[in-house]
mmCIF file of C-alpha atoms in Angstrom:
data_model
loop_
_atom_site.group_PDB
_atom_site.id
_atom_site.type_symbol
_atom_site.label_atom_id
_atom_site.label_comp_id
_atom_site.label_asym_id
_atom_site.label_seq_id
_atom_site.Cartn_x
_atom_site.Cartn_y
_atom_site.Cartn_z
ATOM 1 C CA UNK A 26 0.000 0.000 0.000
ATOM 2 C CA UNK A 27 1.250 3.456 -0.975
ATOM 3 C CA UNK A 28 1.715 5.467 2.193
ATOM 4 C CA UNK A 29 -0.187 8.689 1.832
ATOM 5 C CA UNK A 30 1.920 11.141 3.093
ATOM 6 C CA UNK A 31 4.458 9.683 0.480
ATOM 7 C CA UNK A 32 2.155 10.377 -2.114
ATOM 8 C CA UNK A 33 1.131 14.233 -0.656
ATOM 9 C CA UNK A 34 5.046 15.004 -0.535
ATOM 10 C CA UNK A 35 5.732 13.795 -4.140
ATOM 11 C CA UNK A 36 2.396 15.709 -5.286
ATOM 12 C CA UNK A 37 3.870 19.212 -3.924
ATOM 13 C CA UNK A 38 7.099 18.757 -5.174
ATOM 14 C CA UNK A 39 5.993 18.099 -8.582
ATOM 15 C CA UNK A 40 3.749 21.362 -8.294
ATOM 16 C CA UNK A 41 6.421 23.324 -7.077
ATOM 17 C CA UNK A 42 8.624 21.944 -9.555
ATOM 18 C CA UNK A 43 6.327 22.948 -11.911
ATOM 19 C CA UNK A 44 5.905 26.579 -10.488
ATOM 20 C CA UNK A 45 9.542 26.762 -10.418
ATOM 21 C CA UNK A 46 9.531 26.220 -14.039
ATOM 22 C CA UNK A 47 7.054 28.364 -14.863
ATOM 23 C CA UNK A 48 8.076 31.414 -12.888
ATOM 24 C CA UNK A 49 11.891 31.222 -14.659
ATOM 25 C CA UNK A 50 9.792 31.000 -17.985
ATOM 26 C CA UNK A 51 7.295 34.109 -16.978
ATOM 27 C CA UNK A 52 10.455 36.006 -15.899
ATOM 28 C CA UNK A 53 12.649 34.891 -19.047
ATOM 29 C CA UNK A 54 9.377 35.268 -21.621
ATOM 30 C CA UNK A 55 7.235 36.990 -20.299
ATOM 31 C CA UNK A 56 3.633 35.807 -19.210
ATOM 32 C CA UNK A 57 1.607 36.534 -21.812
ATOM 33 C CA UNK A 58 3.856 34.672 -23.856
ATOM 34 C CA UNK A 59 4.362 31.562 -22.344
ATOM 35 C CA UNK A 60 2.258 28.482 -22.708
ATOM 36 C CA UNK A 61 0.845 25.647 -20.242
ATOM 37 C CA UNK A 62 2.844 23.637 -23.225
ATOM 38 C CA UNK A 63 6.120 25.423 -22.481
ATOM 39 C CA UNK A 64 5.461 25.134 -19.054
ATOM 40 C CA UNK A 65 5.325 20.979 -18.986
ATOM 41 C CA UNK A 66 8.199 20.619 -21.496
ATOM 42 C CA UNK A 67 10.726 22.766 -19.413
ATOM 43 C CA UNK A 68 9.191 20.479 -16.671
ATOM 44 C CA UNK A 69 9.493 17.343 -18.462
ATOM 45 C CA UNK A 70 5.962 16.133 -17.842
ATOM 46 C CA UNK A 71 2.722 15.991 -20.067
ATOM 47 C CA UNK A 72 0.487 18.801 -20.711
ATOM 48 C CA UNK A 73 -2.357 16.645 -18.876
ATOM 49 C CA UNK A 74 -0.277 16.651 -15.890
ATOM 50 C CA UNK A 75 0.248 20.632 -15.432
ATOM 51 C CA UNK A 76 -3.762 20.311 -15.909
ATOM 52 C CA UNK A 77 -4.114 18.331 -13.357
ATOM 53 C CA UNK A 78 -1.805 20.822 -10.670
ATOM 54 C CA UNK A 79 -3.189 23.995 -12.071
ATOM 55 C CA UNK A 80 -6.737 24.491 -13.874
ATOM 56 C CA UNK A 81 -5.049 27.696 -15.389
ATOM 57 C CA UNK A 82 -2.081 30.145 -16.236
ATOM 58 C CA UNK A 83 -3.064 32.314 -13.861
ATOM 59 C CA UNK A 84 -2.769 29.781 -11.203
ATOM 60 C CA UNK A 85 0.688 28.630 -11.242
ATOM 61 C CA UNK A 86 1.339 32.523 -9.889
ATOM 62 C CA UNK A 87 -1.119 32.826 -7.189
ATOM 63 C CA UNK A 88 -0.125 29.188 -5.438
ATOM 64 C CA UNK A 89 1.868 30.942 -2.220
ATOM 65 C CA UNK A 90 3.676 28.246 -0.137
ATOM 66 C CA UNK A 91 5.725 31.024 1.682
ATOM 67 C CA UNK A 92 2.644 32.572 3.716
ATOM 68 C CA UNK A 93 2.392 29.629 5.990
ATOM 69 C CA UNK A 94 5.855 30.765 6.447
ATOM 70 C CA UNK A 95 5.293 33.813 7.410
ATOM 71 C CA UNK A 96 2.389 33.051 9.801
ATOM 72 C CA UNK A 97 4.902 30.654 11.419
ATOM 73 C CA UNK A 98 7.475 33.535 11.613
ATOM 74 C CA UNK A 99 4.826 35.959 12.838
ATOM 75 C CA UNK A 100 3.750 33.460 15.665
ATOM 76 C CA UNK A 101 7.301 33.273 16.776
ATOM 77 C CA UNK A 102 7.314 36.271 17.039
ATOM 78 C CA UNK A 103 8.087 37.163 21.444
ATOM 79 C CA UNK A 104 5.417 38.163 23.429
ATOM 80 C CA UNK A 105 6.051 42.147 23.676
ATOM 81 C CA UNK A 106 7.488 43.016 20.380
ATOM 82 C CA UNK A 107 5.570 45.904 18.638
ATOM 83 C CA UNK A 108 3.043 44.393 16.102
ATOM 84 C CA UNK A 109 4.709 46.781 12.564
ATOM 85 C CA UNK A 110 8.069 45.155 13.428
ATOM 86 C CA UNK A 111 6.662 42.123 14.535
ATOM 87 C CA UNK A 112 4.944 42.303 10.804
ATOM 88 C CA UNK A 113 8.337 43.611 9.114
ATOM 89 C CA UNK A 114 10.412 40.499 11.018
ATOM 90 C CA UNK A 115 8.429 38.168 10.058
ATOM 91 C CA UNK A 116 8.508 39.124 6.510
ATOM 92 C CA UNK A 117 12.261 39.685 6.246
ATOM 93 C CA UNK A 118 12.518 35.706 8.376
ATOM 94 C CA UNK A 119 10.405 34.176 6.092
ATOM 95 C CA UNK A 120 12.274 35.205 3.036
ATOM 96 C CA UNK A 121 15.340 34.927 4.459
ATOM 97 C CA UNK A 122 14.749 31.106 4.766
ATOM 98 C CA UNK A 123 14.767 30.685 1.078
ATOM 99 C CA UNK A 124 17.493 29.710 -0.782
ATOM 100 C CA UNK A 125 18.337 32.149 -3.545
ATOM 101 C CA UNK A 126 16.777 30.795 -6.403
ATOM 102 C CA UNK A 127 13.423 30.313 -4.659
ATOM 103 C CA UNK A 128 13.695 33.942 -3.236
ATOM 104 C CA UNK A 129 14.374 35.728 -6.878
ATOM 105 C CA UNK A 130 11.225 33.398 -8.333
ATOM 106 C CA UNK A 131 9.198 34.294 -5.480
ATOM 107 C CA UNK A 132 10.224 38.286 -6.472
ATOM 108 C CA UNK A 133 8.908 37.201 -9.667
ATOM 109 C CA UNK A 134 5.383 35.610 -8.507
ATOM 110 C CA UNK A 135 4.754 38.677 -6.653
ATOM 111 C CA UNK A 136 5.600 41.021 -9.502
ATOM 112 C CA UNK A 137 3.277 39.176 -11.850
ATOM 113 C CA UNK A 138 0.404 39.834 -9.042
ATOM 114 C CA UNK A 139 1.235 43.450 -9.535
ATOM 115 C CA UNK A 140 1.538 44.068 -13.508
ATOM 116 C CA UNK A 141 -0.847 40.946 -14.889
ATOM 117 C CA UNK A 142 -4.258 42.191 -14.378
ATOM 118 C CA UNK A 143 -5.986 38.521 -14.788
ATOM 119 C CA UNK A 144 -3.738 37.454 -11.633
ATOM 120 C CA UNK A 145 -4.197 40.790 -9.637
ATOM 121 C CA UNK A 146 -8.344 40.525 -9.963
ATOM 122 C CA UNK A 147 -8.368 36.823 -8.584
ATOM 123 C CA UNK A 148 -6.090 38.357 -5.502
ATOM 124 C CA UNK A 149 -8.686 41.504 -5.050
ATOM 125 C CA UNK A 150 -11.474 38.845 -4.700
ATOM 126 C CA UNK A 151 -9.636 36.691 -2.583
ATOM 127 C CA UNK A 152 -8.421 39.593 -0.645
ATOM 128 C CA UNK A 153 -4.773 38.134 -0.104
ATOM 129 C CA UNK A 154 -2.793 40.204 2.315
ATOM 130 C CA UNK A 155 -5.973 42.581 2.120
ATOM 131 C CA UNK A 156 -7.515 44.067 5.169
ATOM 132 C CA UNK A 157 -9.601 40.785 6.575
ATOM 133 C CA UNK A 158 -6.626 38.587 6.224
ATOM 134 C CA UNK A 159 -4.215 40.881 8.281
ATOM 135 C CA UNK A 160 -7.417 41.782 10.673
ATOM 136 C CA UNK A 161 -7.675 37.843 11.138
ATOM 137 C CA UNK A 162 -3.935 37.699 11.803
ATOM 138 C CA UNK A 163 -3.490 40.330 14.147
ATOM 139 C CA UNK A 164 -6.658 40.204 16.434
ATOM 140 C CA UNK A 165 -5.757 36.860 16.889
ATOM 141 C CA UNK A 166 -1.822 37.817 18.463
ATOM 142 C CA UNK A 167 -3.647 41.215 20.305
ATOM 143 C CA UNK A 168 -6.444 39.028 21.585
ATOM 144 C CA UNK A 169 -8.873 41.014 20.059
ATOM 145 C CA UNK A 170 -11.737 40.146 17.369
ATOM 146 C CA UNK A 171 -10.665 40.333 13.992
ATOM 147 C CA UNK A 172 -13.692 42.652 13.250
ATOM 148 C CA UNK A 173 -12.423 45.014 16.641
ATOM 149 C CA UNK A 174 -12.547 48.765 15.191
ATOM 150 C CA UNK A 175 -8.941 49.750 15.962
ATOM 151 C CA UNK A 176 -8.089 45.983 14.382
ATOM 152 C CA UNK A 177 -9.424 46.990 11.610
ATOM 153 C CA UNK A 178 -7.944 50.272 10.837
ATOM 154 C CA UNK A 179 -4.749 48.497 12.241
ATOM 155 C CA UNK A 180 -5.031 45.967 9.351
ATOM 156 C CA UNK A 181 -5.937 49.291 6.963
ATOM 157 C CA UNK A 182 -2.608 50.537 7.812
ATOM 158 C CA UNK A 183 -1.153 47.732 6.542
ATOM 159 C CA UNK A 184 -3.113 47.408 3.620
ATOM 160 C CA UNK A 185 -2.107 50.255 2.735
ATOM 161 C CA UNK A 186 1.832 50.203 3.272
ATOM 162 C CA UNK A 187 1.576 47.158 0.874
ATOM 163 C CA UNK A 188 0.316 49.452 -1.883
ATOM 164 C CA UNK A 189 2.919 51.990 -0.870
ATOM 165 C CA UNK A 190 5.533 49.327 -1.387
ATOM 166 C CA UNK A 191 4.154 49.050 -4.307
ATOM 167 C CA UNK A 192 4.285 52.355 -5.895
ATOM 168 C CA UNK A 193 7.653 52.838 -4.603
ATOM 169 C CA UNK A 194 8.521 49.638 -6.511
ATOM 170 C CA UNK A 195 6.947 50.666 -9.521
ATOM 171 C CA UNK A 196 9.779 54.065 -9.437
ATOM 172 C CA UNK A 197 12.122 51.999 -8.820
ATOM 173 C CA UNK A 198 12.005 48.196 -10.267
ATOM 174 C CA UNK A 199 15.617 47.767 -9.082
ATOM 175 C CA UNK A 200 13.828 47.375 -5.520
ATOM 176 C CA UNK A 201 13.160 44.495 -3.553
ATOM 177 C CA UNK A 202 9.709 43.661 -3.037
ATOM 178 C CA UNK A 203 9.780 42.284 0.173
ATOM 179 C CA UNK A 204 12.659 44.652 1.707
ATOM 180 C CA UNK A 205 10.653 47.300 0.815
ATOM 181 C CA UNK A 206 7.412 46.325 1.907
ATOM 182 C CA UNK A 207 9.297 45.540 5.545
ATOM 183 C CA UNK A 208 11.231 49.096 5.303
ATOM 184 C CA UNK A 209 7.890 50.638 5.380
ATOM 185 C CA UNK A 210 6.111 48.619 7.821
ATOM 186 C CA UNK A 211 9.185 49.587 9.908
ATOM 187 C CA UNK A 212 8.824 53.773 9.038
ATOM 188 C CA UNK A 213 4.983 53.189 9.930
ATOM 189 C CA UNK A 214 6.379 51.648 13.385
ATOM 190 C CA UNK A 215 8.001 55.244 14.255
ATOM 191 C CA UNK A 216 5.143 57.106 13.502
ATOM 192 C CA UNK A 217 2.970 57.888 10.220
ATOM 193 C CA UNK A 218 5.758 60.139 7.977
ATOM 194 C CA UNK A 219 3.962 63.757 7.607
ATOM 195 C CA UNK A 220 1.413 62.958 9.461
ATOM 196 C CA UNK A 221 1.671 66.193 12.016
ATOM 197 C CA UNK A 222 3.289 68.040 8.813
ATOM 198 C CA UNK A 223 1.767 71.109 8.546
ATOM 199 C CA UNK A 224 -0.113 72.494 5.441
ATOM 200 C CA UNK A 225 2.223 75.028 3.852
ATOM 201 C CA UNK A 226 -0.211 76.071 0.402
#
């Protein structure tokens, strides 16, 4: 008898093998001009088998094995540490545990969430790193519900630093995502830049 946790390991390395693949092609072609069929020959398997991983294109860039990382990271986290650097650690620890191939693919995966509008509309409707999931996250560590007003507008905060990561990004595309996203989460953790700035026009 085939011992199913055997068979579970083999299944996710073959479809992170196969994301692996299809990242290095995305970042080397370009997404719009790769194919599931390039995809399983730089794999070696058949096209049936990518099928069978991923119903779509658009799929291969939105599987994420390196939040349950991060949550793991963020859990660690002591008891006492400030939640925007207990946020920016966790990020910077969870990437840091990557080896440098998987880290450069991953800065791939995330910039393909940002320019590919197909991928980016699936994330707005599954509201990845958007408000509920960080309210979820963080009322949980604070004790607090996740629907707790000043969780929320916590959780807004941080919503919103991710976009500001990502316009900063977008200037500059020699930027790190991740670094940067942490580098804000950080500036947010001494205060809100400008925010007692007064109105000089």
């Amino acid at each position: 008898m085939t011992d199913p946790g055997l068979r579970a390991r083999k299944k996710a390395r073959t479809r992170a093998e196969l994301q692996r693949h299809a990242l290095r092609l995305f970042r080397d072609r370009g997404f719009a001009a790769t194919t599931a069929d390039d995809i399983a020959a730089a794999a070696d398997v058949s096209r049936s088998t990518f099928f069978r991983y991923f119903p779509t294109k658009e799929d291969v860039v939105l599987l994420d094995d390196v939040d349950p990382l991060y949550d793991a990271a963020f859990r660690a986290q002591p008891a006492g540490t400030p939640l925007l650097r207990a946020l920016a650690r966790s990020m910077r620890t969870a990437f840091a545990s990557l080896d440098d191939e998987k880290r450069a693919l991953e800065e791939v995966r995330m910039d393909l969430a940002r320019t590919v509008p197909e991928i980016g509309a699936v994330l707005r409707e599954r509201n990845t790193f958007g408000v509920d999931a960080v309210a979820a996250l963080v009322g949980e560590a604070v004790g607090r519900p996740a629907d707790d007003d000043d969780v929320v507008v916590f959780a807004g905060v941080v919503s919103g630093a991710r976009l500001a990561a990502q316009a900063l990004v977008r200037r500059d595309p020699d930027r790190a995502y991740i670094e940067t996203f942490a580098d804000v989460l950080e500036v947010l953790a001494d205060g809100v830049p400008l925010a007692d700035a007064p109105i000089v026009t």
